């Protein structure tokens, strides 16, 4: 058991409640302050994204402007998925009452359907963050991401599969809700069931594929191949970037994973602490934050998933202060460092634990960082 | 004959519109839709919302404001007396309220809204003090059965008080446009001459419509409020007429009682500008409200589900907050609720409810 676990285990129920109240206060402060500034911000980002999209698709149709077109469309897709789609579909801008920016209506420029994503991401991932067997974002059913996940021979492919996941990210996310591993590996899902669940996914995928790989190329006439390749490149750029950002948020070595048992009687304060321990920020300039949809503030995002992401930078000092006051870690590092740490973890876990040449660092074990009993002031972690 | 929809977009505009709405455009702009791109160039060119542009703002009295709104091509007209959902964005939030256009249903061009300014009101105060010509208005559903019957009756009695004049004025102006041959009795209550809306226009109408008889009553300058005797005196034959009333609930209640007593309830048509104040009943506190999709639970304090959701930090879609616009409809998955308009209590199964006028009776689960 690590020193951190010991420390958190010494928290009393009152301490957890105080942490909960402190975080709630930050949330309330922002919610009461939402207004024109936030509306203008998201509208401006949307406007730029649409301009990049129109411009990019147009420029791609002529050889001299092709590279600019690809860059512009890549940018558009990244903005659309990250700062706009991800955040709008979290309901961060529902308070505006604008149907075009409401989580109920918004759909994004990627293969995944808004409905499925809201189920796996908003609900499963954000409620059960880093809880093994409950949070499907841990390895997407494809990879071994934690020591507690028993090793199977298929995990020898952990590294190449991670590369594949980055390359085809939009399509992996699109089929994530189908839990393909249940059909392919564990045989708990029937073919018919799978086919039924695939229908709405395919309906969206098809329209996305047709747009990028049929209609726009055809529109370019003789330059059809140029547009086709350009769209492949833009989609690929977005895939690589989005996947890296998401991996950085939850899988650097110091980030913890949890056993299902923490969910029992978890109080609001304990939920906040789990979100804190299960997320990591990465640092960068304004552009980095914008392009990552402010998921560079993954910690703030997990504490307050429905607060407009443009506010995370502003509340980060207050979050850090609460962590310092309570001796809780606030994981943060440069982008490349977090990425390196993540890839190392994936490599290490591809081998059975006793064979792995990599040193197992302390925090990757499945932790039960706090006990959730309500009848004792503080309980030591079960031995 | 007059058609309801007289505002025809020009030929060019029509072509542009159908191009924007074409299958190809939908495919190319998937999944956002063509509107999200054309609005880059012109907000009013969208095909999924009726956008109006404010073309004039006047201040007829201290406590009122009049705005003219030029709608885009999607505007389909209305029937005199009906209301329109009127929304503007104020401090980042879309504020939606109901207003009754006051112009004739045959007039083309701008819609005319005359609004009583509520000192605590979010929208009307904004329009009175900060709105500018050129600002955009989102026009939503047009609705209500408060309108003239298609075959115009021979005798129409219009009764209004204060800002309630708007829907009945629309009826009067419509009849004037139709060169109506019957009789109109127009009874309007307001505090004083200073507070009177449309006073000079109404005077002038008496010359354009031979069958019109105006009765203006200034209640703070010696005029009496509505009573059966007063009506009898002004319009002795009101029992044979169709009567349209719009005003505060005291006026609505008094006319309803009188017409029902006389056994002519079906000849009385009413419009309320707010949630009726009577016979609403309330919810029952206790238990918990569970917001399933947001995974949030709150102790039930008996207020409307919309208010409780907002207190719990959620932002459910809503508009009028009085059961008119259906913007707040959502699925109740378990529990019973009372409809505050009728006092009726629902079953405890799954059904769609309007959360702005539904108060929980104990624990309730909602799909928001
Ligand atoms: C069919 C119909 C037609 C109408 N036609 C007209 C018309 O032609 N002319 C006219 O003047 N009026 C008309 N009305 C009435 C008008 O829609 C309301 O008076 C409307 O509320 C005016 O908006 P406001 O901005 O003045 O006030 P609001 O902002 O609606 O405020 C009204 C009251 O509600 C409270 N309130 C507002 N928002 C909230 C909230 N989020 N939570 C809790 N409380 C809140 C305020 O404190 C205030 O006391 C009509 C109403 C209906 C139903
Ligand atoms: S908000 Fe309009 S019906 Fe509920």
CSV table of C-alpha atoms in Angstrom, one decimal, chain A:
chain,number,residue,atom,x,y,z
A,1,UNK,CA,0.0,0.0,0.0
A,2,UNK,CA,1.4,3.4,-0.9
A,3,UNK,CA,1.8,6.4,1.3
A,4,UNK,CA,-0.9,8.1,-0.6
A,5,UNK,CA,-3.4,5.3,0.0
A,6,UNK,CA,-2.6,5.4,3.7
A,7,UNK,CA,-3.1,9.2,3.7
A,8,UNK,CA,-6.5,9.0,1.9
A,9,UNK,CA,-7.5,6.1,4.1
A,10,UNK,CA,-7.0,8.3,7.2
A,11,UNK,CA,-9.7,10.8,5.9
A,12,UNK,CA,-12.8,10.9,8.0
A,13,UNK,CA,-16.3,11.0,6.5
A,14,UNK,CA,-16.3,14.7,7.5
A,15,UNK,CA,-13.1,15.4,5.6
A,16,UNK,CA,-14.6,13.8,2.5
A,17,UNK,CA,-17.8,15.9,3.0
A,18,UNK,CA,-15.7,19.0,3.3
A,19,UNK,CA,-13.8,18.2,0.0
A,20,UNK,CA,-17.2,17.6,-1.6
A,21,UNK,CA,-18.5,20.9,-0.4
A,22,UNK,CA,-15.3,22.8,-1.5
A,23,UNK,CA,-15.6,21.4,-5.0
A,24,UNK,CA,-19.4,22.0,-5.1
A,25,UNK,CA,-18.6,25.6,-4.2
A,26,UNK,CA,-16.4,26.0,-7.3
A,27,UNK,CA,-19.1,24.5,-9.4
A,28,UNK,CA,-21.7,26.8,-8.1
A,29,UNK,CA,-19.6,29.9,-8.6
A,30,UNK,CA,-19.1,29.1,-12.3
A,31,UNK,CA,-22.7,28.1,-12.9
A,32,UNK,CA,-23.9,31.4,-11.4
A,33,UNK,CA,-21.6,33.3,-13.6
A,34,UNK,CA,-22.4,31.7,-17.0
A,35,UNK,CA,-23.6,34.1,-19.6
A,36,UNK,CA,-22.8,36.1,-22.7
A,37,UNK,CA,-19.0,35.5,-22.4
A,38,UNK,CA,-19.4,31.7,-22.6
A,39,UNK,CA,-22.0,32.0,-25.4
A,40,UNK,CA,-19.8,34.2,-27.4
A,41,UNK,CA,-16.8,31.9,-26.9
A,42,UNK,CA,-18.5,28.8,-28.1
A,43,UNK,CA,-20.2,30.6,-31.0
A,44,UNK,CA,-16.8,31.9,-32.1
A,45,UNK,CA,-15.3,28.5,-32.0
A,46,UNK,CA,-18.2,27.1,-34.0
A,47,UNK,CA,-17.9,29.8,-36.5
A,48,UNK,CA,-14.2,29.3,-37.0
A,49,UNK,CA,-14.7,25.5,-37.3
A,50,UNK,CA,-17.3,26.0,-40.0
A,51,UNK,CA,-15.1,28.4,-41.8
A,52,UNK,CA,-12.2,26.0,-41.7
A,53,UNK,CA,-14.5,23.3,-43.0
A,54,UNK,CA,-15.8,25.2,-45.9
A,55,UNK,CA,-12.4,26.7,-46.7
A,56,UNK,CA,-10.6,23.4,-46.3
A,57,UNK,CA,-13.0,21.4,-48.5
A,58,UNK,CA,-12.8,24.1,-51.2
A,59,UNK,CA,-9.0,24.4,-51.1
A,60,UNK,CA,-8.5,20.7,-51.3
A,61,UNK,CA,-10.1,20.7,-54.8
A,62,UNK,CA,-7.1,22.4,-56.4
A,63,UNK,CA,-3.5,21.1,-56.4
A,64,UNK,CA,-1.7,24.3,-55.3
A,65,UNK,CA,-4.0,24.8,-52.3
A,66,UNK,CA,-4.3,21.1,-51.5
A,67,UNK,CA,-1.9,21.1,-48.5
A,68,UNK,CA,-3.6,24.1,-47.0
A,69,UNK,CA,-7.0,22.5,-47.6
A,70,UNK,CA,-5.9,19.3,-45.7
A,71,UNK,CA,-4.6,21.3,-42.8
A,72,UNK,CA,-7.7,23.4,-42.7
A,73,UNK,CA,-10.1,20.4,-42.8
A,74,UNK,CA,-8.0,18.6,-40.2
A,75,UNK,CA,-8.3,21.6,-37.9
A,76,UNK,CA,-12.0,21.7,-38.6
A,77,UNK,CA,-12.5,18.1,-37.6
A,78,UNK,CA,-10.4,18.4,-34.5
A,79,UNK,CA,-12.3,21.5,-33.4
A,80,UNK,CA,-15.6,19.9,-34.2
A,81,UNK,CA,-14.9,16.8,-32.2
A,82,UNK,CA,-13.0,18.2,-29.3
A,83,UNK,CA,-13.8,21.7,-28.3
A,84,UNK,CA,-17.3,21.7,-29.8
A,85,UNK,CA,-18.7,18.1,-30.0
A,86,UNK,CA,-17.3,16.6,-26.9
A,87,UNK,CA,-18.2,19.6,-24.8
A,88,UNK,CA,-21.6,20.4,-26.3
A,89,UNK,CA,-22.7,16.8,-26.0
A,90,UNK,CA,-21.7,16.9,-22.3
A,91,UNK,CA,-24.5,19.5,-22.0
A,92,UNK,CA,-22.0,22.2,-21.1
A,93,UNK,CA,-24.0,24.7,-23.1
A,94,UNK,CA,-27.5,23.4,-22.5
A,95,UNK,CA,-28.2,26.4,-20.3
A,96,UNK,CA,-28.1,28.6,-23.4
A,97,UNK,CA,-31.3,27.1,-24.7
A,98,UNK,CA,-30.0,27.2,-28.3
A,99,UNK,CA,-31.2,24.0,-30.0
A,100,UNK,CA,-28.1,24.0,-32.3
A,101,UNK,CA,-25.8,23.8,-29.2
A,102,UNK,CA,-28.0,21.5,-27.0
A,103,UNK,CA,-26.7,18.1,-26.0
A,104,UNK,CA,-30.1,16.6,-27.1
A,105,UNK,CA,-29.6,17.7,-30.7
A,106,UNK,CA,-25.9,18.1,-31.4
A,107,UNK,CA,-24.2,15.5,-33.6
A,108,UNK,CA,-20.5,15.6,-34.6
A,109,UNK,CA,-18.4,15.1,-37.7
A,110,UNK,CA,-17.2,11.6,-36.9
A,111,UNK,CA,-18.5,8.1,-37.4
A,112,UNK,CA,-19.7,7.6,-33.8
A,113,UNK,CA,-23.4,8.4,-33.2
A,114,UNK,CA,-24.2,11.1,-30.7
A,115,UNK,CA,-26.6,8.7,-28.9
A,116,UNK,CA,-24.1,5.9,-28.4
A,117,UNK,CA,-21.3,8.2,-27.4
A,118,UNK,CA,-23.5,9.9,-24.8
A,119,UNK,CA,-24.2,6.4,-23.3
A,120,UNK,CA,-20.6,5.1,-23.2
A,121,UNK,CA,-18.8,8.3,-22.5
A,122,UNK,CA,-21.1,10.6,-20.6
A,123,UNK,CA,-22.6,7.9,-18.5
A,124,UNK,CA,-20.3,4.9,-18.2
A,125,UNK,CA,-16.9,6.6,-18.5
A,126,UNK,CA,-17.8,9.7,-16.4
A,127,UNK,CA,-19.7,7.8,-13.7
A,128,UNK,CA,-17.4,4.9,-13.4
A,129,UNK,CA,-14.2,6.7,-14.3
A,130,UNK,CA,-11.3,4.2,-14.2
A,131,UNK,CA,-13.3,1.5,-12.5
A,132,UNK,CA,-12.2,-1.7,-14.1
A,133,UNK,CA,-15.0,-3.7,-15.8
A,134,UNK,CA,-17.3,-0.6,-15.6
A,135,UNK,CA,-15.4,2.0,-17.6
A,136,UNK,CA,-15.1,0.8,-21.1
A,137,UNK,CA,-12.7,3.6,-22.0
A,138,UNK,CA,-10.1,1.6,-20.2
A,139,UNK,CA,-8.6,-0.1,-23.2
A,140,UNK,CA,-11.8,-0.1,-25.2
A,141,UNK,CA,-12.2,-3.8,-24.5
A,142,UNK,CA,-9.2,-4.2,-26.8
A,143,UNK,CA,-6.2,-3.5,-24.7
A,144,UNK,CA,-4.8,-4.4,-21.3
A,145,UNK,CA,-4.5,-1.1,-19.5
A,146,UNK,CA,-4.2,-2.2,-15.8
A,147,UNK,CA,-2.4,-4.8,-13.7
A,148,UNK,CA,-5.6,-6.0,-12.3
A,149,UNK,CA,-6.9,-7.0,-15.8
A,150,UNK,CA,-5.6,-10.6,-15.9
A,151,UNK,CA,-3.1,-11.2,-18.7
A,152,UNK,CA,-4.3,-13.1,-21.8
A,153,UNK,CA,-2.2,-14.1,-24.8
A,154,UNK,CA,-4.1,-11.7,-27.0
A,155,UNK,CA,-2.6,-8.8,-25.0
A,156,UNK,CA,0.8,-9.6,-26.6
A,157,UNK,CA,-0.6,-7.4,-29.3
A,158,UNK,CA,-1.2,-4.5,-26.9
A,159,UNK,CA,1.3,-2.2,-28.7
A,160,UNK,CA,0.3,-2.8,-32.4
A,161,UNK,CA,-3.3,-2.7,-31.4
A,162,UNK,CA,-2.8,0.6,-29.7
A,163,UNK,CA,-1.3,2.0,-32.9
A,164,UNK,CA,-4.3,0.6,-34.8
A,165,UNK,CA,-6.7,2.2,-32.3
A,166,UNK,CA,-5.0,5.5,-32.9
A,167,UNK,CA,-5.2,5.2,-36.7
A,168,UNK,CA,-8.8,4.1,-36.9
A,169,UNK,CA,-9.9,5.9,-33.8
A,170,UNK,CA,-13.2,7.3,-35.1
A,171,UNK,CA,-14.4,3.9,-36.2
A,172,UNK,CA,-13.3,2.2,-33.0
A,173,UNK,CA,-15.2,4.7,-31.0
A,174,UNK,CA,-18.2,4.2,-33.3
A,175,UNK,CA,-18.3,0.5,-32.6
A,176,UNK,CA,-17.2,0.8,-28.9
A,177,UNK,CA,-20.8,0.7,-27.7
A,178,UNK,CA,-21.2,-2.7,-29.4
A,179,UNK,CA,-18.7,-4.3,-27.0
A,180,UNK,CA,-17.2,-6.3,-29.9
A,181,UNK,CA,-15.0,-8.3,-27.5
A,182,UNK,CA,-18.1,-9.9,-26.0
A,183,UNK,CA,-18.9,-11.3,-29.4
A,184,UNK,CA,-15.3,-12.1,-30.7
A,185,UNK,CA,-13.5,-13.2,-27.5
A,186,UNK,CA,-15.9,-14.0,-24.7
A,187,UNK,CA,-18.8,-15.2,-26.9
A,188,UNK,CA,-21.4,-13.7,-24.6
A,189,UNK,CA,-23.1,-11.8,-27.4
A,190,UNK,CA,-24.9,-13.4,-30.4
A,191,UNK,CA,-24.4,-12.5,-34.0
A,192,UNK,CA,-28.0,-11.3,-34.3
A,193,UNK,CA,-27.7,-9.1,-31.3
A,194,UNK,CA,-24.6,-7.5,-32.7
A,195,UNK,CA,-26.2,-7.0,-36.1
A,196,UNK,CA,-29.2,-5.2,-34.5
A,197,UNK,CA,-26.9,-2.9,-32.5
A,198,UNK,CA,-24.8,-2.2,-35.5
A,199,UNK,CA,-27.7,-0.8,-37.6
A,200,UNK,CA,-27.8,2.8,-36.2
A,201,UNK,CA,-24.0,2.9,-36.1
A,202,UNK,CA,-23.8,1.9,-39.8
A,203,UNK,CA,-26.5,4.4,-40.7
A,204,UNK,CA,-24.2,7.2,-39.5
A,205,UNK,CA,-20.9,5.7,-40.6
A,206,UNK,CA,-22.3,5.3,-44.1
A,207,UNK,CA,-23.3,8.9,-44.4
A,208,UNK,CA,-19.9,10.1,-43.1
A,209,UNK,CA,-18.1,7.8,-45.5
A,210,UNK,CA,-20.2,8.9,-48.4
A,211,UNK,CA,-19.6,12.6,-47.6
A,212,UNK,CA,-15.9,12.3,-47.3
A,213,UNK,CA,-15.1,9.6,-49.9
A,214,UNK,CA,-17.9,9.9,-52.5
A,215,UNK,CA,-19.7,13.2,-52.7
A,216,UNK,CA,-16.8,15.7,-52.1
A,217,UNK,CA,-14.4,13.8,-54.4
A,218,UNK,CA,-17.1,13.7,-57.1
A,219,UNK,CA,-17.7,17.4,-56.7
A,220,UNK,CA,-14.0,18.0,-57.5
A,221,UNK,CA,-14.3,16.3,-60.9
A,222,UNK,CA,-10.9,15.5,-62.3
A,223,UNK,CA,-9.3,16.2,-58.9
A,224,UNK,CA,-11.4,13.5,-57.2
A,225,UNK,CA,-8.4,11.5,-56.1
A,226,UNK,CA,-6.9,14.5,-54.6
A,227,UNK,CA,-9.9,15.2,-52.4
A,228,UNK,CA,-10.2,11.5,-51.5
A,229,UNK,CA,-6.6,11.4,-50.3
A,230,UNK,CA,-7.0,14.8,-48.6
A,231,UNK,CA,-10.0,13.6,-46.6
A,232,UNK,CA,-8.2,10.4,-45.6
A,233,UNK,CA,-5.4,12.6,-44.3
A,234,UNK,CA,-7.7,14.9,-42.4
A,235,UNK,CA,-9.6,12.1,-40.8
A,236,UNK,CA,-6.3,10.4,-39.9
A,237,UNK,CA,-4.9,13.6,-38.4
A,238,UNK,CA,-8.0,14.0,-36.3
A,239,UNK,CA,-7.9,10.3,-35.2
A,240,UNK,CA,-4.3,10.4,-34.1
A,241,UNK,CA,-4.7,13.6,-32.2
A,242,UNK,CA,-8.0,12.8,-30.5
A,243,UNK,CA,-6.8,9.4,-29.4
A,244,UNK,CA,-3.5,10.7,-28.0
A,245,UNK,CA,-5.4,13.4,-26.0
A,246,UNK,CA,-7.7,10.9,-24.6
A,247,UNK,CA,-5.0,8.4,-23.7
A,248,UNK,CA,-3.0,11.1,-22.0
A,249,UNK,CA,-6.0,12.0,-19.8
A,250,UNK,CA,-6.3,8.6,-18.1
A,251,UNK,CA,-3.4,6.3,-18.7
A,252,UNK,CA,-0.1,8.0,-17.7
A,253,UNK,CA,1.6,5.7,-15.1
A,254,UNK,CA,0.7,7.8,-12.1
A,255,UNK,CA,-3.1,7.7,-12.8
A,256,UNK,CA,-5.0,5.2,-10.7
A,257,UNK,CA,-7.5,2.6,-11.5
A,258,UNK,CA,-10.1,1.3,-9.1
A,259,UNK,CA,-11.9,-1.8,-8.1
A,260,UNK,CA,-15.6,-2.0,-8.5
A,261,UNK,CA,-16.1,-2.2,-4.8
A,262,UNK,CA,-15.3,1.6,-4.4
A,263,UNK,CA,-18.7,2.3,-6.0
A,264,UNK,CA,-20.6,1.0,-3.0
A,265,UNK,CA,-21.8,3.9,-0.8
A,266,UNK,CA,-19.5,6.3,-2.5
A,267,UNK,CA,-20.2,9.8,-1.2
A,268,UNK,CA,-20.0,12.9,-3.3
A,269,UNK,CA,-16.7,13.8,-1.7
A,270,UNK,CA,-15.3,10.3,-2.5
A,271,UNK,CA,-16.5,10.5,-6.0
A,272,UNK,CA,-14.6,13.8,-6.4
A,273,UNK,CA,-11.5,12.2,-5.0
A,274,UNK,CA,-11.8,9.2,-7.4
A,275,UNK,CA,-12.1,11.6,-10.4
A,276,UNK,CA,-9.1,13.4,-9.2
A,277,UNK,CA,-6.9,10.3,-8.8
A,278,UNK,CA,-8.2,8.9,-12.1
A,279,UNK,CA,-7.3,11.8,-14.3
A,280,UNK,CA,-4.2,13.7,-15.5
A,281,UNK,CA,-3.7,17.1,-17.1
A,282,UNK,CA,-1.2,18.0,-19.6
A,283,UNK,CA,0.4,21.4,-20.0
A,284,UNK,CA,0.6,23.7,-23.1
A,285,UNK,CA,-0.2,27.0,-24.6
A,286,UNK,CA,-3.7,28.4,-25.5
A,287,UNK,CA,-3.7,26.6,-28.8
A,288,UNK,CA,-2.9,23.2,-27.2
A,289,UNK,CA,-5.8,23.7,-24.8
A,290,UNK,CA,-8.2,24.7,-27.6
A,291,UNK,CA,-7.2,21.8,-29.9
A,292,UNK,CA,-7.6,19.3,-27.1
A,293,UNK,CA,-11.1,20.6,-26.3
A,294,UNK,CA,-9.6,21.7,-23.0
A,295,UNK,CA,-9.2,18.0,-22.1
A,296,UNK,CA,-5.7,19.1,-21.2
A,297,UNK,CA,-7.7,20.0,-18.1
A,298,UNK,CA,-8.8,16.5,-17.8
A,299,UNK,CA,-8.9,16.8,-14.0
A,300,UNK,CA,-11.2,19.8,-14.0
A,301,UNK,CA,-13.3,18.1,-16.7
A,302,UNK,CA,-13.8,15.0,-14.6
A,303,UNK,CA,-14.7,17.0,-11.6
A,304,UNK,CA,-17.1,19.2,-13.5
A,305,UNK,CA,-18.0,17.5,-16.8
A,306,UNK,CA,-21.0,19.8,-17.5
A,307,UNK,CA,-19.2,23.2,-16.9
A,308,UNK,CA,-18.2,24.9,-20.1
A,309,UNK,CA,-14.6,23.8,-20.8
A,310,UNK,CA,-13.5,27.3,-21.6
A,311,UNK,CA,-13.8,27.8,-17.8
A,312,UNK,CA,-11.4,25.1,-16.8
A,313,UNK,CA,-8.2,27.2,-17.0
A,314,UNK,CA,-9.9,29.7,-14.7
A,315,UNK,CA,-10.8,27.3,-12.0
A,316,UNK,CA,-7.7,25.2,-12.2
A,317,UNK,CA,-5.9,27.2,-9.4
A,318,UNK,CA,-8.8,26.7,-7.0
A,319,UNK,CA,-8.8,22.9,-7.8
A,320,UNK,CA,-5.1,22.8,-7.2
A,321,UNK,CA,-5.5,24.6,-3.9
A,322,UNK,CA,-8.0,22.1,-2.6
A,323,UNK,CA,-5.6,19.3,-3.6
A,324,UNK,CA,-2.8,21.0,-1.7
A,325,UNK,CA,-4.9,21.6,1.3
A,326,UNK,CA,-5.8,18.0,1.5
A,327,UNK,CA,-2.5,16.5,0.4
A,328,UNK,CA,-4.0,15.0,-2.7
A,329,UNK,CA,-2.1,14.7,-5.9
A,330,UNK,CA,-2.8,16.8,-9.0
A,331,UNK,CA,-1.3,14.9,-11.9
A,332,UNK,CA,0.1,17.2,-14.6
A,333,UNK,CA,2.9,17.2,-17.0
A,334,UNK,CA,4.0,18.2,-20.5
A,335,UNK,CA,2.1,16.5,-23.3
A,336,UNK,CA,5.1,14.4,-24.4
A,337,UNK,CA,5.9,13.2,-20.9
A,338,UNK,CA,2.3,12.0,-20.3
A,339,UNK,CA,2.3,10.3,-23.8
A,340,UNK,CA,5.6,8.6,-23.1
A,341,UNK,CA,4.4,7.3,-19.8
A,342,UNK,CA,1.2,6.0,-21.3
A,343,UNK,CA,3.0,4.1,-24.1
A,344,UNK,CA,5.3,2.6,-21.5
A,345,UNK,CA,2.4,1.4,-19.5
A,346,UNK,CA,0.8,-0.2,-22.6
A,347,UNK,CA,4.1,-1.9,-23.5
A,348,UNK,CA,4.6,-3.2,-19.9
A,349,UNK,CA,1.1,-4.7,-19.7
A,350,UNK,CA,1.5,-6.6,-23.0
A,351,UNK,CA,3.6,-9.2,-21.1
A,352,UNK,CA,2.5,-11.3,-18.2
A,353,UNK,CA,3.6,-9.5,-15.0
A,354,UNK,CA,6.5,-11.8,-14.1
A,355,UNK,CA,8.0,-11.5,-17.6
A,356,UNK,CA,7.8,-7.8,-18.0
A,357,UNK,CA,11.2,-6.1,-18.2
A,358,UNK,CA,9.7,-2.8,-17.1
A,359,UNK,CA,9.6,-1.9,-13.5
A,360,UNK,CA,6.2,-1.8,-12.1
A,361,UNK,CA,5.7,1.5,-10.5
A,362,UNK,CA,3.7,1.8,-7.4
A,363,UNK,CA,0.5,3.5,-8.5
A,364,UNK,CA,-0.6,1.2,-11.2
A,365,UNK,CA,-2.0,-1.5,-9.0
A,366,UNK,CA,-5.7,-1.5,-8.6
A,367,UNK,CA,-6.3,0.7,-5.7
A,368,UNK,CA,-9.0,1.0,-3.2
A,369,UNK,CA,-7.7,4.4,-2.1
A,370,UNK,CA,-10.5,4.9,0.4
A,371,UNK,CA,-12.9,2.8,2.3
A,372,UNK,CA,-16.5,3.7,2.0
A,373,UNK,CA,-17.9,2.5,5.3
A,374,UNK,CA,-20.0,5.2,6.9
A,375,UNK,CA,-20.1,3.8,10.4
A,376,UNK,CA,-16.5,4.2,11.3
A,377,UNK,CA,-14.6,7.4,11.6
A,378,UNK,CA,-11.7,6.0,9.6
A,379,UNK,CA,-10.9,2.5,8.7
A,380,UNK,CA,-7.6,1.1,7.6
A,381,UNK,CA,-7.5,-0.5,4.2
A,382,UNK,CA,-8.3,-4.2,4.4
A,383,UNK,CA,-5.1,-6.0,4.5
